[in-house]
PDB file of N, CA and C in Angstrom:
ATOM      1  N   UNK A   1       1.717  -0.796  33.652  1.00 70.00           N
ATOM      2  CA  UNK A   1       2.000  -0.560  32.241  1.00 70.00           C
ATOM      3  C   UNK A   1       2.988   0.598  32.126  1.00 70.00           C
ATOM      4  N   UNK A   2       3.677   0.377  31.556  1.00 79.00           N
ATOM      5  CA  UNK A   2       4.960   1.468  30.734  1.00 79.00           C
ATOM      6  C   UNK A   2       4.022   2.532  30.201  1.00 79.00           C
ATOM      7  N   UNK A   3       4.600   4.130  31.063  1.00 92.00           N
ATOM      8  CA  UNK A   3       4.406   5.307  30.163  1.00 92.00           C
ATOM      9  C   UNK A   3       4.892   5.164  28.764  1.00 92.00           C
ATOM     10  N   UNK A   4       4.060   6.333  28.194  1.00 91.00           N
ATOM     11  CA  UNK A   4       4.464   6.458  26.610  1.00 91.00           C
ATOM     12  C   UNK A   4       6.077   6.738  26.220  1.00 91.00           C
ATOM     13  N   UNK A   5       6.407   7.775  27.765  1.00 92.00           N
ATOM     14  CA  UNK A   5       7.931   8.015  27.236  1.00 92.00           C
ATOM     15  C   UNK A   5       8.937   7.098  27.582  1.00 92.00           C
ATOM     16  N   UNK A   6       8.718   6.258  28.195  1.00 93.00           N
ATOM     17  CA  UNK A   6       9.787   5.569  28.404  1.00 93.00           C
ATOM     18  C   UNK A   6       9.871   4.368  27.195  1.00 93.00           C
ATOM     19  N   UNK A   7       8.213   3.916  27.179  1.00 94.00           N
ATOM     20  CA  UNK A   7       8.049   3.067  25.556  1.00 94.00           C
ATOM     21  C   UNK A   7       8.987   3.672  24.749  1.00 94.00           C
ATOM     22  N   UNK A   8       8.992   4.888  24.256  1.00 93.00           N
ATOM     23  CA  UNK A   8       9.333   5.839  22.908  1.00 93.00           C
ATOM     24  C   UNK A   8      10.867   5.852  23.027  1.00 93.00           C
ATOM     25  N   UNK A   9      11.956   5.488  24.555  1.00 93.00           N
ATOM     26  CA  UNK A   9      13.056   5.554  24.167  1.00 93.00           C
ATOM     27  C   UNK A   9      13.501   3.977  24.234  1.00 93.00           C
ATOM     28  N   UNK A  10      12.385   3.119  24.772  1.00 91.00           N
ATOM     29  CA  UNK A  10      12.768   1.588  24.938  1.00 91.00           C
ATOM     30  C   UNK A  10      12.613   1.412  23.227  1.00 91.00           C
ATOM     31  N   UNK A  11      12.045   1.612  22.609  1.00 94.00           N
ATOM     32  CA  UNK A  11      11.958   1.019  20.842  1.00 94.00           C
ATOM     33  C   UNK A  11      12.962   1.982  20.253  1.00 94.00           C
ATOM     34  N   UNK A  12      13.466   3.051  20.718  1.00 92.00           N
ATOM     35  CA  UNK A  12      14.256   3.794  19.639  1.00 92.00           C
ATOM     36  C   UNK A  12      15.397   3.210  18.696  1.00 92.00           C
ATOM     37  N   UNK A  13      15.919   2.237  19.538  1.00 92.00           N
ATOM     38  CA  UNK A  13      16.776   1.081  18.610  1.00 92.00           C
ATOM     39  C   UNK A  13      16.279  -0.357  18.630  1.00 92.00           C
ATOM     40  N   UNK A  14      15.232  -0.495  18.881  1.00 94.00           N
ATOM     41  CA  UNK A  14      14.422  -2.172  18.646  1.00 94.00           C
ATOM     42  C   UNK A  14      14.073  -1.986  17.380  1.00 94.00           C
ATOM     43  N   UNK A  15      14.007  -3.677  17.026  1.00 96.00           N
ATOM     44  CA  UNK A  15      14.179  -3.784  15.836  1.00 96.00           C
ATOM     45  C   UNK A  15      12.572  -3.736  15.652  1.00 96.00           C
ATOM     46  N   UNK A  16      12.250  -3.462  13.913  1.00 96.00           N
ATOM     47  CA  UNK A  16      10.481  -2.891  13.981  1.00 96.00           C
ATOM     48  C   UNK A  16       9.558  -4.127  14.442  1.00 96.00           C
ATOM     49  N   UNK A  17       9.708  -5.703  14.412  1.00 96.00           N
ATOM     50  CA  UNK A  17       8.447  -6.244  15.373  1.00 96.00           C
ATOM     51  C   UNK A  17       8.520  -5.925  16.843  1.00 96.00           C
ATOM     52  N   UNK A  18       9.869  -5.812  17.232  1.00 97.00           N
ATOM     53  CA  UNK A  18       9.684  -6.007  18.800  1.00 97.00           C
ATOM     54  C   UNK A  18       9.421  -4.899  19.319  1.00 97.00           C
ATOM     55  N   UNK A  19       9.477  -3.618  18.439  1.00 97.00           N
ATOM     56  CA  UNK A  19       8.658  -2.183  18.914  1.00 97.00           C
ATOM     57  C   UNK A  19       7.353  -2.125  18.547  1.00 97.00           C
ATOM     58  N   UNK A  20       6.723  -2.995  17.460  1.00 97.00           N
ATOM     59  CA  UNK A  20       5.348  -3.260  17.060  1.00 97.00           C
ATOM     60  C   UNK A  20       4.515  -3.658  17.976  1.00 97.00           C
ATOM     61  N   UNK A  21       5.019  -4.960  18.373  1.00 97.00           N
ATOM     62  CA  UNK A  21       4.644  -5.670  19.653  1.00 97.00           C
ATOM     63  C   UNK A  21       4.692  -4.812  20.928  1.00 97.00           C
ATOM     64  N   UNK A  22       5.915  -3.900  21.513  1.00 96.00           N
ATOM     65  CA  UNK A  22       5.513  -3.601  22.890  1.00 96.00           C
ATOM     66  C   UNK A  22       4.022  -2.087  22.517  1.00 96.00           C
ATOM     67  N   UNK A  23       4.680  -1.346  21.441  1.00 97.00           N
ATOM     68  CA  UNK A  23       2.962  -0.509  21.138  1.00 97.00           C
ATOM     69  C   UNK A  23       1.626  -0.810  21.408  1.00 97.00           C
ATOM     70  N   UNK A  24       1.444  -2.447  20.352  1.00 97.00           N
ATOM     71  CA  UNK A  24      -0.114  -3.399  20.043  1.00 97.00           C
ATOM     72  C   UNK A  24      -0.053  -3.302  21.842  1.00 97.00           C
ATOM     73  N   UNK A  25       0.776  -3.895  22.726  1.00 96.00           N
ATOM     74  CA  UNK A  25       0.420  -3.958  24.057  1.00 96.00           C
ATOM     75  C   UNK A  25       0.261  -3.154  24.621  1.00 96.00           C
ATOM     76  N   UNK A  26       0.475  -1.410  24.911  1.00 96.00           N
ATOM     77  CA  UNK A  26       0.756  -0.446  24.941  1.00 96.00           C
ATOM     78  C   UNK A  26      -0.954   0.153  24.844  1.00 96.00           C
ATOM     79  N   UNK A  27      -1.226  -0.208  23.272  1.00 97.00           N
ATOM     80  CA  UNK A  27      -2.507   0.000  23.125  1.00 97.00           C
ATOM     81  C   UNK A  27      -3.497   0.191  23.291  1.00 97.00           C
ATOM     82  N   UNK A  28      -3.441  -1.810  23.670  1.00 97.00           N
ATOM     83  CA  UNK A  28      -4.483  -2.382  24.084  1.00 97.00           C
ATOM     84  C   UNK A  28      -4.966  -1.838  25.160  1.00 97.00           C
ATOM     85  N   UNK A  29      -4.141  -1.410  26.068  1.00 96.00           N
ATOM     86  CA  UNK A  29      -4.546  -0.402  27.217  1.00 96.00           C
ATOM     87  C   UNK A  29      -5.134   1.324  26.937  1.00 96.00           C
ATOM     88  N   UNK A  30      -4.521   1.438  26.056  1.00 96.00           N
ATOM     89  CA  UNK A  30      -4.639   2.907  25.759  1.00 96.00           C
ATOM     90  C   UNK A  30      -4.378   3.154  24.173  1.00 96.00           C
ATOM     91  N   UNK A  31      -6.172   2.704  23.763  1.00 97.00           N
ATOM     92  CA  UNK A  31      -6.239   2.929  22.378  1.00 97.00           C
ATOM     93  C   UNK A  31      -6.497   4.326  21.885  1.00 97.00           C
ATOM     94  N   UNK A  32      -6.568   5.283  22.800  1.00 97.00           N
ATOM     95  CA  UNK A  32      -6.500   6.738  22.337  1.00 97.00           C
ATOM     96  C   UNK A  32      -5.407   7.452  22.305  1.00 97.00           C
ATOM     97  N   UNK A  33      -4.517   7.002  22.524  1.00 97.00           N
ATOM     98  CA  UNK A  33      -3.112   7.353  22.665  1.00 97.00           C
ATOM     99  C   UNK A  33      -2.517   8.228  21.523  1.00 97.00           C
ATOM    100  N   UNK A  34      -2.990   8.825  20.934  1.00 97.00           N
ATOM    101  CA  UNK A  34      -2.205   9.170  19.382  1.00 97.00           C
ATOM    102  C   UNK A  34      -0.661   9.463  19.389  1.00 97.00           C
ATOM    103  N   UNK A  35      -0.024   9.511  20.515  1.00 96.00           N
ATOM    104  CA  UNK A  35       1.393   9.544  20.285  1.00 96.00           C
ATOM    105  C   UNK A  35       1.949   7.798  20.380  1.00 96.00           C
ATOM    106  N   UNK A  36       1.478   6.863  20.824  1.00 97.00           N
ATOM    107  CA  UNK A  36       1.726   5.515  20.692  1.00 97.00           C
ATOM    108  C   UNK A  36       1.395   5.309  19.395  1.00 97.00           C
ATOM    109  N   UNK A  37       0.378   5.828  18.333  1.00 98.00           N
ATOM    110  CA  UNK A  37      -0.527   5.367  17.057  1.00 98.00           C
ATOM    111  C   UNK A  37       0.317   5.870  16.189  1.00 98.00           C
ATOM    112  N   UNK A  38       1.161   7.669  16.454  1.00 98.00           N
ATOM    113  CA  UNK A  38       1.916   7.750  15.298  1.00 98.00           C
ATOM    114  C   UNK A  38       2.931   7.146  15.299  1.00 98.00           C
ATOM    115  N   UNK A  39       3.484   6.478  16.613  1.00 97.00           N
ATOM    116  CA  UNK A  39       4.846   5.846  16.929  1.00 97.00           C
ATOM    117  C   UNK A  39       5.029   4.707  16.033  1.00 97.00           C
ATOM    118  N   UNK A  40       3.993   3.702  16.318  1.00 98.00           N
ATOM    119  CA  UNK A  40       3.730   2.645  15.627  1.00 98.00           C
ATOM    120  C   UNK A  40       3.392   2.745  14.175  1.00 98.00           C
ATOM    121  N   UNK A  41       2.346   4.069  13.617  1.00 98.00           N
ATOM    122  CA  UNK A  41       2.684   3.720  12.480  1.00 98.00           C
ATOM    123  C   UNK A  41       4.170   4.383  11.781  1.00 98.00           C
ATOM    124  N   UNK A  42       5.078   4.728  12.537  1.00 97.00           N
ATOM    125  CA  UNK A  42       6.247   5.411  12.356  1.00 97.00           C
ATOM    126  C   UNK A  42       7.099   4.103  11.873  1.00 97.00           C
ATOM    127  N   UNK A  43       6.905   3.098  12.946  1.00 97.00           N
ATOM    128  CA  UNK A  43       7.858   1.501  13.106  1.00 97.00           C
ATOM    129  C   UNK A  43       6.858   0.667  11.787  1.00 97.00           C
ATOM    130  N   UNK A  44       5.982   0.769  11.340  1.00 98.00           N
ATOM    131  CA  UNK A  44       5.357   0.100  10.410  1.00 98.00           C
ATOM    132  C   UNK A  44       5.559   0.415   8.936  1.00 98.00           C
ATOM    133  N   UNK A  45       6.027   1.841   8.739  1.00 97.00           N
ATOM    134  CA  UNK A  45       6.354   2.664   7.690  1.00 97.00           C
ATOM    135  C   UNK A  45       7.717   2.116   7.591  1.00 97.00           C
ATOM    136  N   UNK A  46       8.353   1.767   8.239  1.00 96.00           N
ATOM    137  CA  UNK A  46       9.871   1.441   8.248  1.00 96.00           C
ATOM    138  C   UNK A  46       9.920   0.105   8.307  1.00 96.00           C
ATOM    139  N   UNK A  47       9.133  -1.073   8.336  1.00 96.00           N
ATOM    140  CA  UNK A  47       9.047  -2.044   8.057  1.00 96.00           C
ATOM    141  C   UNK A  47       8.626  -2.498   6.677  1.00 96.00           C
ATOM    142  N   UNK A  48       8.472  -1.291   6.190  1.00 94.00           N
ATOM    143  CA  UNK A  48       7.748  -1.574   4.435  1.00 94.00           C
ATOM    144  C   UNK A  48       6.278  -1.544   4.376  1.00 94.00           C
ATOM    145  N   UNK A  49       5.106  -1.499   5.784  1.00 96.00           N
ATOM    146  CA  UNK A  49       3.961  -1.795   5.717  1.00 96.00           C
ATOM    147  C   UNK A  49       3.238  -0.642   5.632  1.00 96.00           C
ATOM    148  N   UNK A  50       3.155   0.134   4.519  1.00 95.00           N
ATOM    149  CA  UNK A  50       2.379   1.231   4.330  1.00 95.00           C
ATOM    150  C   UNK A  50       1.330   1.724   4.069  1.00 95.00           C
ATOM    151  N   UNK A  51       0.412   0.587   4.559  1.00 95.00           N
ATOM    152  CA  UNK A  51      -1.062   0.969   5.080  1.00 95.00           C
ATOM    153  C   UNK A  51      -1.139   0.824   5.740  1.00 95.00           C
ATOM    154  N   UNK A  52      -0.125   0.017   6.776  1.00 97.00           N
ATOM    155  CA  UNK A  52      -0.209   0.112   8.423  1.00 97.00           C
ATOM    156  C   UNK A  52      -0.435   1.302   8.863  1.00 97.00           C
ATOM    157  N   UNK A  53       0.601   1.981   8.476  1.00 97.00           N
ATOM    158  CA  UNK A  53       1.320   3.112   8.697  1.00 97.00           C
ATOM    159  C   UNK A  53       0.317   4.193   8.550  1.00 97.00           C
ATOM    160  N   UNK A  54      -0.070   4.018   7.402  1.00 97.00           N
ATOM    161  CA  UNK A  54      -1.358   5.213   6.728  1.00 97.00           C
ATOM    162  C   UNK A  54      -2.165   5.162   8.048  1.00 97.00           C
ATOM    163  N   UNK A  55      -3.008   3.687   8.010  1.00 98.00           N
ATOM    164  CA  UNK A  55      -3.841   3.479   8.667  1.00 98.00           C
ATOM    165  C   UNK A  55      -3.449   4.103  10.338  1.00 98.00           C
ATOM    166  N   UNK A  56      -2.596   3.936  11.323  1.00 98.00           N
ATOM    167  CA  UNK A  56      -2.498   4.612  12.047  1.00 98.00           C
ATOM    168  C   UNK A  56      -2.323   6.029  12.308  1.00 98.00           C
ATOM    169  N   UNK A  57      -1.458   6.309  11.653  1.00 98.00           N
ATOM    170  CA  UNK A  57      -1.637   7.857  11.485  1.00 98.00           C
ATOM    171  C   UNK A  57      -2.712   8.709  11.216  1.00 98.00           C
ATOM    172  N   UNK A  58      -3.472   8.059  10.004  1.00 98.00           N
ATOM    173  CA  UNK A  58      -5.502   8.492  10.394  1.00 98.00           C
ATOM    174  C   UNK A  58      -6.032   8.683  11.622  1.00 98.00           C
ATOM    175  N   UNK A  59      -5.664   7.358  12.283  1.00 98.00           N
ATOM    176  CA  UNK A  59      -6.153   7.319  13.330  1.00 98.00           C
ATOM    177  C   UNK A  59      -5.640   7.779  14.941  1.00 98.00           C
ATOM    178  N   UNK A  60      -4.522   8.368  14.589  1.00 98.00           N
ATOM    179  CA  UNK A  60      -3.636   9.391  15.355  1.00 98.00           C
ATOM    180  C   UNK A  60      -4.661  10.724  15.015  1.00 98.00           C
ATOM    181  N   UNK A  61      -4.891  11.156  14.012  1.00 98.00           N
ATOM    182  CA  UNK A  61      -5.312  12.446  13.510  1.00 98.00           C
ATOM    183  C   UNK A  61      -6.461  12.709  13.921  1.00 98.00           C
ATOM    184  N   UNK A  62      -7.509  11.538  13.947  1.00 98.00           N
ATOM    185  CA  UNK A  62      -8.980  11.217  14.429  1.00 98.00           C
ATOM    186  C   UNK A  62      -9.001  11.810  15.722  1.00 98.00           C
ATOM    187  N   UNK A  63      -7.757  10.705  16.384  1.00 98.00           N
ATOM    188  CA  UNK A  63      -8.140  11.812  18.597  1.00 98.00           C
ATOM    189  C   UNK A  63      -7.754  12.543  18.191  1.00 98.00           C
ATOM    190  N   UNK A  64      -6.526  13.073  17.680  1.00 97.00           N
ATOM    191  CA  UNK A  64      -6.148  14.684  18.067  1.00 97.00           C
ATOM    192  C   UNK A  64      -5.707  15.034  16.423  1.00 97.00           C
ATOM    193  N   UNK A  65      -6.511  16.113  15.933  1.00 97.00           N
ATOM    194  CA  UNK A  65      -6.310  16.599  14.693  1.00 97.00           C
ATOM    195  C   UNK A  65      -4.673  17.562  14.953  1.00 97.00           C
ATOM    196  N   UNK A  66      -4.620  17.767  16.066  1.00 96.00           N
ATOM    197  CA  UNK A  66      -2.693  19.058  15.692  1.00 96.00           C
ATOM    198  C   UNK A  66      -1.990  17.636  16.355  1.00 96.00           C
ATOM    199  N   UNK A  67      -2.161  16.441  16.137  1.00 95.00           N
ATOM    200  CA  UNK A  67      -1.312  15.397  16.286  1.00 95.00           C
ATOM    201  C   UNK A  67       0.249  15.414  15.423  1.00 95.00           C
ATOM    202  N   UNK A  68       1.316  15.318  16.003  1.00 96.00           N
ATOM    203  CA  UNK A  68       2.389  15.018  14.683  1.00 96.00           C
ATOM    204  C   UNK A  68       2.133  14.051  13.601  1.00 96.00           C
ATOM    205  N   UNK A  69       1.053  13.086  14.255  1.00 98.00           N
ATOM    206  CA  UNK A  69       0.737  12.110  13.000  1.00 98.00           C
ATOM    207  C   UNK A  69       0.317  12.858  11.613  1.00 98.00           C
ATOM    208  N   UNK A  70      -0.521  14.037  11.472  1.00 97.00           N
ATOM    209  CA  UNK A  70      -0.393  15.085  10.515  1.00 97.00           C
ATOM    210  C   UNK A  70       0.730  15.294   9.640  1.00 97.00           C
ATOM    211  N   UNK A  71       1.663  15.333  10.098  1.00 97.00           N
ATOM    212  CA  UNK A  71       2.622  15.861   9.214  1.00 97.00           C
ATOM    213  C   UNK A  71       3.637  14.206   8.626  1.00 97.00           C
ATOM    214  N   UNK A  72       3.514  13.643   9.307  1.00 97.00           N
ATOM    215  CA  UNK A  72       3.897  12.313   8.811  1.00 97.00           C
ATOM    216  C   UNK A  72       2.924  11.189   7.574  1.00 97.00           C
ATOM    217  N   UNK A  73       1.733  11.443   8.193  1.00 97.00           N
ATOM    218  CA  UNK A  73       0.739  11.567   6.958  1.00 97.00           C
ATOM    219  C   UNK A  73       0.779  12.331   5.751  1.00 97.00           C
ATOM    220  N   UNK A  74       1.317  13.160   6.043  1.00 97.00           N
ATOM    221  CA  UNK A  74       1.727  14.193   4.956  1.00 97.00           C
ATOM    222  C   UNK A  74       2.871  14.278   3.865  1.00 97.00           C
ATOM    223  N   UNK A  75       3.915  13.545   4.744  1.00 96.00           N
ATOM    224  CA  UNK A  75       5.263  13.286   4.514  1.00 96.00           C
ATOM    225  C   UNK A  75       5.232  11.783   3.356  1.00 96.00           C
ATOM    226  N   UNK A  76       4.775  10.639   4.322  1.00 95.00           N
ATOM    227  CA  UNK A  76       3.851   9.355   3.601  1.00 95.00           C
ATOM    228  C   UNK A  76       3.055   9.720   1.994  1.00 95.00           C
ATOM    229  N   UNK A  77       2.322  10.541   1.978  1.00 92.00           N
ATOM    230  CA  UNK A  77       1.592  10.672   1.001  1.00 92.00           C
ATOM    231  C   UNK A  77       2.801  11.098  -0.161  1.00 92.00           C
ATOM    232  N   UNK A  78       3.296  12.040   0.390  1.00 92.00           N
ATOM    233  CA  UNK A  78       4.517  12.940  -0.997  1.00 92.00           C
ATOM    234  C   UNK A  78       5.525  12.018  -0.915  1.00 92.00           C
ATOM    235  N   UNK A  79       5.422  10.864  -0.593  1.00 90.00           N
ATOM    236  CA  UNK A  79       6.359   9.756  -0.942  1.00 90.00           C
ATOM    237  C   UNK A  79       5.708   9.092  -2.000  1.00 90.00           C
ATOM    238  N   UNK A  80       4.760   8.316  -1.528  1.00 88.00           N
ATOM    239  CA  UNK A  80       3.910   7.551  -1.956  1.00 88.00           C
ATOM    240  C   UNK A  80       3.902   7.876  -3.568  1.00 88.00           C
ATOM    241  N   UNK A  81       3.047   9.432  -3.476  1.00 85.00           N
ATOM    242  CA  UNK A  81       2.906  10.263  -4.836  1.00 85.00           C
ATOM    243  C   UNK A  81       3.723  10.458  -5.738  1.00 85.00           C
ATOM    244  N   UNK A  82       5.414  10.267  -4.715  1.00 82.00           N
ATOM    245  CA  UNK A  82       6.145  10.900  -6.084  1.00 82.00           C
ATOM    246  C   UNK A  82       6.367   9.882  -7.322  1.00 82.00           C
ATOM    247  N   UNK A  83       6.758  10.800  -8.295  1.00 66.00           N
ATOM    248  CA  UNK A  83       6.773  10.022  -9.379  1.00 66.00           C
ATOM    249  C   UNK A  83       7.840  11.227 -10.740  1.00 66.00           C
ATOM    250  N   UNK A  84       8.928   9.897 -11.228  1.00 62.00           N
ATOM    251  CA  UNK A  84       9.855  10.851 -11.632  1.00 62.00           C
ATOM    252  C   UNK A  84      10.047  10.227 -13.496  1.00 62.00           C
ATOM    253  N   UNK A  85       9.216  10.591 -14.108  1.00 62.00           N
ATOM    254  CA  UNK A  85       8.438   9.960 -15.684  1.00 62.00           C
ATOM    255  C   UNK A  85      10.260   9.929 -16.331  1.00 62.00           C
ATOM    256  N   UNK A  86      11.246  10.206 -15.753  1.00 66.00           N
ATOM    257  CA  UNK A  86      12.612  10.105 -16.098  1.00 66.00           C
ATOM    258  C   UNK A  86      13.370   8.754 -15.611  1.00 66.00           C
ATOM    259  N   UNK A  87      12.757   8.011 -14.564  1.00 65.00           N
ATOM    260  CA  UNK A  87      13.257   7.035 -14.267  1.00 65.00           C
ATOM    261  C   UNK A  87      12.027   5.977 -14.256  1.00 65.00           C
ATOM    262  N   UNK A  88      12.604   4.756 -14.043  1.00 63.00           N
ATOM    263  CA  UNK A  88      11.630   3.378 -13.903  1.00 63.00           C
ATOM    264  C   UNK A  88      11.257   3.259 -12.291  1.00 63.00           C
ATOM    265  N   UNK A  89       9.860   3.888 -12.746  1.00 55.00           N
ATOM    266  CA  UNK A  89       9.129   4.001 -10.961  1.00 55.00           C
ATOM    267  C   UNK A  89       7.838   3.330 -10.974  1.00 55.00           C
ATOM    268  N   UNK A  90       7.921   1.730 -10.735  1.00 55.00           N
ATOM    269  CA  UNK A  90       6.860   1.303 -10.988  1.00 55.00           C
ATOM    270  C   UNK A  90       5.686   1.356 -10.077  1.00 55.00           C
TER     271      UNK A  90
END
């Protein structure tokens, strides 16, 4: 199985299923991984799927609370939240 770092520069320009896919496999081996979990929900956030995204990054935060998934969770949310009563933000 492929280390995490070489995964992390093989998807850096794959398009978001085929970096989805080598992660889910990635995983399956090493579901504690929280740098594969924020990766993926990094490629899922950028696919438009933003409870993927949520959802991994929780679960990045779960193994390791000083995970970067933290601050991307963080980042996600003050997206999510914003809201600008000046424009049409449905």
């Amino acid at each position: 199985m492929e280390k995490i770092e070489s995964i992390r520069l093989r998807i850096k320009t794959a398009a978001y299923e085929e970096s989805i896919s080598v992660l889910n496999a990635y995983l399956s081996e090493y579901p504690d991984d929280d740098e594969a979990l924020t990766l993926r929900g990094m490629k899922h956030w950028g696919a438009g799927r933003r409870a993927l995204a949520l959802n991994d990054y929780l679960a990045a935060i779960h193994i390791n609370p000083s995970s970067r998934a933290k601050e991307a969770y963080k980042a996600s949310l003050e997206i999510l939240e914003y809201r600008n009563n000046d424009l049409y933000n449905p």
